[in-house]
Amino acid sequence: MSSYEDASRYFHQAAGIMGLSKNMQKLLLTPEREMKVQIALERDNGEISTFIGYRIQHNSARGPMKGGLRFHHEVDEDEVLGLATLMTWKTAVVNIPYGGAKGGISVNVKELTQGEKDRLTRKFVDVIHDMVGPDKDIPAPDMGTNAQVMAWFMNQYSKFHGFNPACVTGKPVELHGSEGREEATGRGVVTLTERLLNKARREITETTFAIQGFGNVGSHAARRLAELGGKVVAVSDVSGGIWNPEGLDIPKLLDYASETGSISNFPGTDAIDNDGLLTADVDVLIPAALGGVITSDNAAEIRAKYIIEAANAPVTPEADEIFAHKNVIVLPDILANAGGVTVSYFEWVQNRQHFKWDVNRVRDELHRIMSDSFDKVWQIAEEKDISLRLAAYLLGIGRVGRATVLGGI
Ligand code: GLU
């Protein structure tokens, strides 16, 4: 099933509970604008490569559209549309004044040199700069992109529109980025996990965790869990997984990963494969890498009681149903990983005010927004006796729907 169909399935379930009319459902699901471009790049060796890039603006009822820019070989129109849709509900769930968008280039970034990546980013900006901007649509990092890519983006955008750092978020701290943006998604994941565990009268210190993915989100989540005394027993990245039932030494693992470029062969651990990580005997599983990794093929074998969707759409709708029957609690992506876009919002606010916040202010405000959003979603789930995912959709769709009606159709 496609990414967009998956995202639509949850939307329709929630819309059914809310009694949204068919016309309103169509209005809220249909993207406002889809852009597909060809980008020709002269490689370092003189050859010409062409890539396809996308920017899809799903909904602007609540404000300028917001969402990441993904450089990955699996990027296609359907995936970008599905992810743009998720951004609309995500920004609404945490109640920040944005709509939803997403972009991407179908490219294997590992095959590009730094110079090629720089030129590719700038050529993409050349063709989309008119449709984005601080009051229209604000890109940010996602899979395969980072603060450096955002710096190139801002620099190229300024050649058309003048100095305007709020045109993109997730920039380097030295170049109008926000303190605490890089850690934000992982940190938000842990705040929410702590809150979820507290509902079951559990403490992080008495809980075991497995994390799939040790990129920006997974590594910061691991760091924060370890700081709070959580026992992270298994971690994986593209090179494979590692396991130690006594708990991994996360600060040492972070140093090791930054020195060697991967987590594999970290001393004092056993190697496990990806399936081993997903089905590890832990309390909490945190998929923090690709979408669609937990499916009807492996959901039944998963032993964790809680799944925190740090990645976008890691659990397929079929797997979600299996978890509902097994009483496994899934904290949905549109809430679980919203810490990133929330601190993107703080960055945009700081850029527009030309006033920099310190990291404690960023962390405090993030904590407040994550906690309030969790409590609202939890309350809806309890009142209506529905899953946290459906409750989050109800909250998000309700806010977008009301804004649409108030603004006038
Ligand atoms: N790419 C991130 C996401 O999927 C962050 C988006 C943003 O900061 O705008 O939520």
Coordinates of C-alpha atoms and ligand atoms in Angstrom, one line a residue:
M1 CA 0.0 0.0 0.0
S2 CA 1.3 3.5 -0.7
S3 CA 2.4 6.1 1.8
Y4 CA -0.4 8.4 0.9
E5 CA -3.0 5.7 1.2
D6 CA -1.7 4.7 4.6
A7 CA -1.9 8.3 5.8
S8 CA -5.4 8.6 4.3
R9 CA -6.6 5.4 6.0
Y10 CA -6.0 6.9 9.5
F11 CA -7.6 10.2 8.3
H12 CA -10.8 8.4 7.1
Q13 CA -11.0 6.4 10.4
A14 CA -10.8 9.6 12.4
A15 CA -13.1 11.5 10.0
G16 CA -15.7 8.7 10.5
I17 CA -15.6 9.1 14.3
M18 CA -15.9 12.9 13.9
G19 CA -18.7 12.7 11.4
L20 CA -16.9 14.9 8.9
S21 CA -18.9 15.3 5.6
K22 CA -17.5 13.6 2.5
N23 CA -16.9 17.0 0.9
M24 CA -15.0 18.2 3.9
Q25 CA -12.9 15.0 3.9
K26 CA -12.0 15.6 0.3
L27 CA -11.1 19.2 0.9
L28 CA -8.8 18.4 3.8
L29 CA -7.1 15.5 2.1
T30 CA -6.4 17.0 -1.3
P31 CA -3.0 18.8 -1.5
E32 CA -3.0 22.5 -2.4
R33 CA 0.0 22.3 -4.7
E34 CA 2.4 19.7 -6.0
M35 CA 5.7 20.6 -7.7
K36 CA 7.9 18.1 -9.5
V37 CA 11.1 19.3 -11.1
Q38 CA 14.1 18.0 -12.9
I39 CA 17.5 19.0 -11.6
A40 CA 20.5 18.5 -13.9
L41 CA 23.8 18.4 -12.0
E42 CA 27.3 18.5 -13.4
R43 CA 29.3 16.0 -11.4
D44 CA 32.8 16.5 -10.3
N45 CA 34.0 14.2 -13.1
G46 CA 32.2 16.3 -15.7
E47 CA 29.3 13.9 -16.3
I48 CA 25.7 15.2 -16.2
S49 CA 23.2 13.5 -13.8
T50 CA 19.6 14.3 -13.6
F51 CA 17.5 14.0 -10.5
I52 CA 13.8 14.4 -9.7
G53 CA 12.8 16.8 -6.9
Y54 CA 9.5 17.5 -5.3
R55 CA 7.8 20.0 -3.0
I56 CA 4.3 19.2 -2.1
Q57 CA 2.2 21.7 -0.1
H58 CA -0.6 19.9 1.5
N59 CA -2.6 22.4 3.5
S60 CA -2.2 26.0 4.6
A61 CA -5.4 26.6 6.6
R62 CA -3.5 27.2 9.9
G63 CA -0.5 29.1 8.5
P64 CA 2.5 28.9 6.3
M65 CA 3.3 25.3 5.3
K66 CA 6.1 23.5 7.1
G67 CA 8.0 20.3 6.5
G68 CA 11.3 18.6 5.9
L69 CA 13.4 18.2 2.7
R70 CA 14.5 14.6 2.2
F71 CA 17.5 13.4 0.1
H72 CA 17.0 9.7 -0.3
H73 CA 16.9 7.2 -3.2
E74 CA 13.4 6.0 -2.2
V75 CA 11.9 9.5 -2.5
D76 CA 8.9 9.6 -4.9
E77 CA 5.8 11.6 -5.3
D78 CA 3.6 9.2 -3.3
E79 CA 6.0 9.2 -0.3
V80 CA 6.4 13.0 -0.3
L81 CA 2.6 13.5 -0.5
G82 CA 2.0 11.0 2.4
L83 CA 4.7 12.8 4.5
A84 CA 3.3 16.3 3.6
T85 CA -0.1 15.1 4.8
L86 CA 1.4 13.9 8.1
M87 CA 3.0 17.4 8.6
T88 CA -0.5 19.1 8.4
W89 CA -1.8 16.9 11.3
K90 CA 1.5 17.1 13.2
T91 CA 1.7 20.9 13.3
A92 CA -1.9 20.9 14.3
V93 CA -1.5 18.3 17.1
V94 CA 1.2 20.4 18.7
N95 CA -0.8 23.6 17.9
I96 CA 2.0 25.6 16.2
P97 CA 0.8 28.1 13.5
Y98 CA 1.7 26.1 10.4
G99 CA 0.2 24.0 7.7
G100 CA 2.0 20.9 6.2
A101 CA 4.4 20.4 3.3
K102 CA 7.3 18.1 2.4
G103 CA 10.0 18.0 -0.2
G104 CA 12.6 15.7 -1.4
I105 CA 15.1 14.7 -4.1
S106 CA 15.3 11.2 -5.3
V107 CA 19.1 10.7 -4.9
N108 CA 21.5 8.4 -3.2
V109 CA 23.3 11.1 -1.1
K110 CA 26.2 8.7 -0.3
E111 CA 27.2 8.8 -3.9
L112 CA 27.5 12.6 -3.9
T113 CA 30.6 14.6 -2.9
Q114 CA 30.1 17.6 -0.6
G115 CA 30.5 19.9 -3.5
E116 CA 27.9 18.0 -5.5
K117 CA 25.4 18.1 -2.6
D118 CA 25.9 21.9 -2.3
R119 CA 25.3 22.4 -6.1
L120 CA 22.3 20.1 -6.1
T121 CA 20.7 22.0 -3.1
R122 CA 21.2 25.3 -4.8
K123 CA 19.8 24.1 -8.2
F124 CA 16.7 22.8 -6.3
V125 CA 16.3 26.3 -4.7
D126 CA 16.6 27.9 -8.1
V127 CA 13.5 26.1 -9.3
I128 CA 11.4 26.2 -6.1
H129 CA 12.3 29.5 -4.5
D130 CA 9.1 31.3 -5.6
M131 CA 6.8 28.8 -3.9
V132 CA 8.6 28.8 -0.6
G133 CA 9.5 31.5 1.9
P134 CA 8.9 32.5 5.6
D135 CA 5.2 33.3 5.0
K136 CA 4.6 30.5 2.5
D137 CA 6.4 27.3 3.1
I138 CA 9.5 26.7 5.3
P139 CA 11.6 23.6 4.6
A140 CA 13.8 21.9 7.3
P141 CA 16.1 18.9 7.6
D142 CA 14.8 15.4 7.1
M143 CA 16.4 12.1 6.1
G144 CA 19.7 12.7 4.2
T145 CA 19.7 16.5 4.9
N146 CA 21.2 18.4 7.8
A147 CA 22.1 21.9 9.0
Q148 CA 24.7 22.3 6.3
V149 CA 22.1 21.7 3.5
M150 CA 19.8 24.3 5.2
A151 CA 22.7 26.8 5.2
W152 CA 23.2 26.3 1.5
F153 CA 19.4 26.6 1.0
M154 CA 19.2 29.9 3.0
N155 CA 22.2 31.3 1.1
Q156 CA 20.8 30.5 -2.3
Y157 CA 17.3 31.8 -1.3
S158 CA 18.9 35.1 -0.3
K159 CA 20.3 35.6 -3.8
F160 CA 16.7 35.9 -5.1
H161 CA 14.9 37.4 -2.1
G162 CA 17.5 39.1 0.1
F163 CA 18.5 38.3 3.6
N164 CA 15.8 36.2 5.2
P165 CA 17.0 33.4 7.5
A166 CA 13.4 32.4 8.4
C167 CA 13.0 30.9 5.0
V168 CA 14.3 27.6 6.3
T169 CA 14.9 26.0 9.8
G170 CA 17.3 23.6 11.2
K171 CA 20.2 25.8 10.2
P172 CA 23.6 25.7 11.9
V173 CA 23.6 27.5 15.2
E174 CA 26.4 29.7 13.9
L175 CA 24.2 30.8 11.0
H176 CA 20.8 31.8 12.5
G177 CA 19.9 28.3 13.7
S178 CA 18.4 27.7 17.1
E179 CA 20.1 26.2 20.1
G180 CA 18.5 22.8 20.8
R181 CA 17.1 22.2 17.3
E182 CA 19.4 19.2 16.5
E183 CA 18.5 17.4 19.7
A184 CA 14.8 18.4 19.6
T185 CA 13.2 15.4 17.9
G186 CA 15.0 12.9 20.1
R187 CA 14.5 14.9 23.2
G188 CA 10.8 15.3 22.5
V189 CA 10.5 11.5 21.9
V190 CA 11.9 11.0 25.4
T191 CA 9.7 13.6 27.1
L192 CA 6.6 11.8 25.6
T193 CA 7.9 8.3 26.4
E194 CA 8.4 9.4 30.0
R195 CA 4.8 10.7 30.1
L196 CA 3.4 7.6 28.6
L197 CA 5.3 5.3 31.0
N198 CA 4.1 7.5 33.9
K199 CA 0.5 6.7 32.9
A200 CA 1.3 3.0 33.5
R201 CA 3.0 4.0 36.7
R202 CA 6.4 3.0 35.3
E203 CA 9.7 4.8 35.7
I204 CA 12.3 5.2 32.9
T205 CA 14.9 3.9 35.3
E206 CA 13.0 0.5 35.4
T207 CA 12.5 0.2 31.7
T208 CA 14.4 -1.3 28.8
F209 CA 14.6 0.2 25.3
A210 CA 15.6 -0.8 21.8
I211 CA 16.2 1.9 19.2
Q212 CA 16.3 1.3 15.5
G213 CA 18.4 4.0 13.8
F214 CA 21.3 5.9 15.3
G215 CA 21.1 9.0 13.2
N216 CA 20.0 12.4 14.5
V217 CA 16.8 11.2 16.1
G218 CA 17.9 7.8 17.5
S219 CA 21.2 9.0 18.9
H220 CA 19.7 12.0 20.7
A221 CA 16.9 9.9 22.1
A222 CA 19.5 7.4 23.3
R223 CA 21.5 10.1 24.9
R224 CA 18.5 11.6 26.7
L225 CA 17.2 8.2 27.9
A226 CA 20.7 7.4 29.3
E227 CA 20.8 10.8 31.1
L228 CA 17.5 9.9 32.7
G229 CA 18.7 6.5 33.8
G230 CA 16.9 4.4 31.1
K231 CA 18.5 1.1 30.1
V232 CA 19.1 1.1 26.3
V233 CA 19.9 -2.6 25.5
A234 CA 19.8 -2.7 21.7
V235 CA 20.6 -0.2 19.0
S236 CA 21.0 -0.5 15.2
D237 CA 22.1 1.5 12.2
V238 CA 22.5 0.7 8.5
S239 CA 25.5 -1.4 9.3
G240 CA 23.6 -3.7 11.7
G241 CA 22.7 -3.9 15.4
I242 CA 24.3 -4.4 18.8
W243 CA 22.9 -5.8 22.0
N244 CA 23.8 -6.0 25.7
P245 CA 21.1 -7.1 28.1
E246 CA 22.9 -5.2 30.9
G247 CA 22.5 -1.9 29.0
L248 CA 24.7 -0.1 26.5
D249 CA 27.1 2.6 27.7
I250 CA 25.5 5.3 25.6
P251 CA 28.0 8.2 26.1
K252 CA 30.8 5.8 25.0
L253 CA 28.8 4.5 22.1
L254 CA 28.1 8.0 20.9
D255 CA 31.9 8.7 20.9
Y256 CA 32.6 5.4 19.2
A257 CA 30.0 6.0 16.5
S258 CA 31.3 9.5 15.8
E259 CA 34.9 8.1 15.6
T260 CA 34.2 5.1 13.5
G261 CA 31.1 6.3 11.6
S262 CA 29.0 3.3 12.8
I263 CA 28.0 1.4 15.9
S264 CA 29.0 -2.1 14.7
N265 CA 31.6 -4.0 16.7
F266 CA 31.2 -1.7 19.7
P267 CA 33.1 -3.5 22.4
G268 CA 31.2 -5.5 25.0
T269 CA 28.1 -6.2 22.8
D270 CA 26.7 -9.0 20.7
A271 CA 25.8 -8.4 17.1
I272 CA 22.1 -8.6 16.1
D273 CA 20.4 -8.1 12.8
N274 CA 17.5 -5.8 12.1
D275 CA 14.8 -8.4 12.9
G276 CA 16.6 -9.2 16.1
L277 CA 16.4 -5.6 17.1
L278 CA 12.7 -5.2 16.3
T279 CA 11.8 -8.4 18.2
A280 CA 14.2 -7.9 21.1
D281 CA 12.9 -8.6 24.6
V282 CA 12.5 -5.0 25.7
D283 CA 9.7 -2.9 27.2
V284 CA 9.9 -0.1 24.7
L285 CA 10.8 -0.2 21.0
I286 CA 11.7 3.1 19.3
P287 CA 11.8 2.9 15.5
A288 CA 13.8 6.0 14.5
A289 CA 14.8 5.3 10.9
L290 CA 12.8 4.5 7.8
G291 CA 9.1 4.3 7.3
G292 CA 7.3 1.0 6.8
V293 CA 9.7 -1.2 8.9
I294 CA 7.0 -2.7 11.1
T295 CA 4.5 -4.6 9.0
S296 CA 2.0 -7.5 9.3
D297 CA 5.0 -9.8 8.6
N298 CA 6.9 -9.0 11.9
A299 CA 4.3 -7.2 14.1
A300 CA 3.2 -10.5 15.8
E301 CA 6.8 -11.3 16.9
I302 CA 7.4 -7.9 18.5
R303 CA 7.7 -8.2 22.2
A304 CA 7.8 -4.6 23.3
K305 CA 4.7 -3.3 25.1
Y306 CA 5.2 0.2 23.8
I307 CA 6.2 1.5 20.4
I308 CA 7.2 5.1 20.0
E309 CA 7.2 6.2 16.4
A310 CA 10.2 8.5 16.3
A311 CA 10.4 8.0 12.5
N312 CA 7.6 9.0 10.2
A313 CA 5.2 6.1 9.5
P314 CA 7.4 3.2 10.7
V315 CA 4.3 1.1 11.6
T316 CA 2.0 0.1 8.7
P317 CA -1.8 0.3 9.3
E318 CA -1.9 -3.5 9.2
A319 CA 0.7 -3.8 11.9
D320 CA -1.1 -1.1 13.8
E321 CA -4.2 -3.3 13.9
I322 CA -2.2 -6.3 15.1
F323 CA -0.9 -4.1 18.0
A324 CA -4.4 -3.0 18.9
H325 CA -5.3 -6.7 19.4
K326 CA -2.2 -7.4 21.4
N327 CA -2.7 -4.4 23.6
V328 CA 0.6 -2.9 22.5
I329 CA 0.5 0.9 22.9
V330 CA 1.7 2.9 19.9
L331 CA 2.6 6.5 20.3
P332 CA 1.9 7.9 16.8
D333 CA 4.5 9.8 14.7
I334 CA 2.4 12.9 14.4
L335 CA 2.8 13.4 18.2
A336 CA 5.9 11.3 19.0
N337 CA 8.4 13.1 16.6
A338 CA 6.8 16.5 16.7
G339 CA 9.7 17.9 18.8
G340 CA 11.7 18.6 15.7
V341 CA 9.1 20.8 14.0
T342 CA 8.3 22.5 17.3
V343 CA 11.9 23.7 17.8
S344 CA 11.8 24.6 14.1
Y345 CA 9.0 26.9 15.0
F346 CA 11.1 28.4 17.8
E347 CA 13.9 29.0 15.3
W348 CA 11.5 30.8 12.9
V349 CA 10.2 32.9 15.8
Q350 CA 13.8 33.8 16.8
N351 CA 14.8 34.7 13.2
R352 CA 11.8 36.9 12.8
Q353 CA 12.4 38.7 16.1
H354 CA 16.2 38.8 15.6
F355 CA 16.4 37.6 19.2
K356 CA 18.2 34.5 20.3
W357 CA 17.0 32.2 23.0
D358 CA 19.3 30.2 25.2
V359 CA 19.1 26.4 25.2
N360 CA 17.3 26.2 28.5
R361 CA 14.5 28.4 27.2
V362 CA 14.2 26.2 24.1
R363 CA 14.1 23.0 26.2
D364 CA 11.6 24.4 28.7
E365 CA 9.2 25.6 25.9
L366 CA 9.6 22.2 24.1
H367 CA 8.8 20.3 27.3
R368 CA 5.7 22.4 27.8
I369 CA 4.4 21.9 24.3
M370 CA 5.2 18.2 24.2
S371 CA 3.6 17.6 27.6
D372 CA 0.4 19.6 26.9
S373 CA 0.0 17.9 23.5
F374 CA 0.4 14.5 25.1
D375 CA -2.1 15.3 27.8
K376 CA -4.7 16.4 25.2
V377 CA -4.2 13.4 23.1
W378 CA -4.4 11.1 26.1
Q379 CA -7.6 12.7 27.3
I380 CA -9.3 12.3 23.9
A381 CA -8.2 8.6 23.7
E382 CA -9.7 8.0 27.2
E383 CA -12.9 9.9 26.6
K384 CA -13.6 8.2 23.3
D385 CA -12.0 4.9 24.1
I386 CA -9.8 5.0 21.0
S387 CA -6.1 4.5 20.2
L388 CA -3.6 7.3 20.8
R389 CA -3.1 7.5 17.0
L390 CA -6.8 8.1 16.3
A391 CA -7.0 10.6 19.2
A392 CA -4.0 12.5 17.7
Y393 CA -5.8 12.5 14.3
L394 CA -9.0 13.7 15.9
L395 CA -7.2 16.6 17.6
G396 CA -5.2 17.5 14.4
I397 CA -8.0 17.2 11.9
G398 CA -10.4 19.1 14.2
R399 CA -8.0 22.1 14.4
V400 CA -7.4 22.1 10.7
G401 CA -11.1 21.7 10.0
R402 CA -12.1 24.6 12.3
A403 CA -9.4 26.9 10.8
T404 CA -10.7 26.1 7.3
V405 CA -14.3 26.9 8.2
L406 CA -13.3 30.1 10.1
G407 CA -11.2 31.3 7.3
G408 CA -14.0 30.7 4.8
I409 CA -14.1 28.1 2.1
Ligands
GLU1 N1 11.5 16.7 9.0 C1 11.0 16.8 10.3 C2 9.6 16.2 10.5 O1 9.3 15.3 9.7 C3 11.0 18.3 10.8 C4 10.2 19.2 10.0 C5 10.4 20.7 10.3 O2 11.2 21.0 11.2 O3 9.8 21.5 9.6 O4 8.8 16.5 11.3

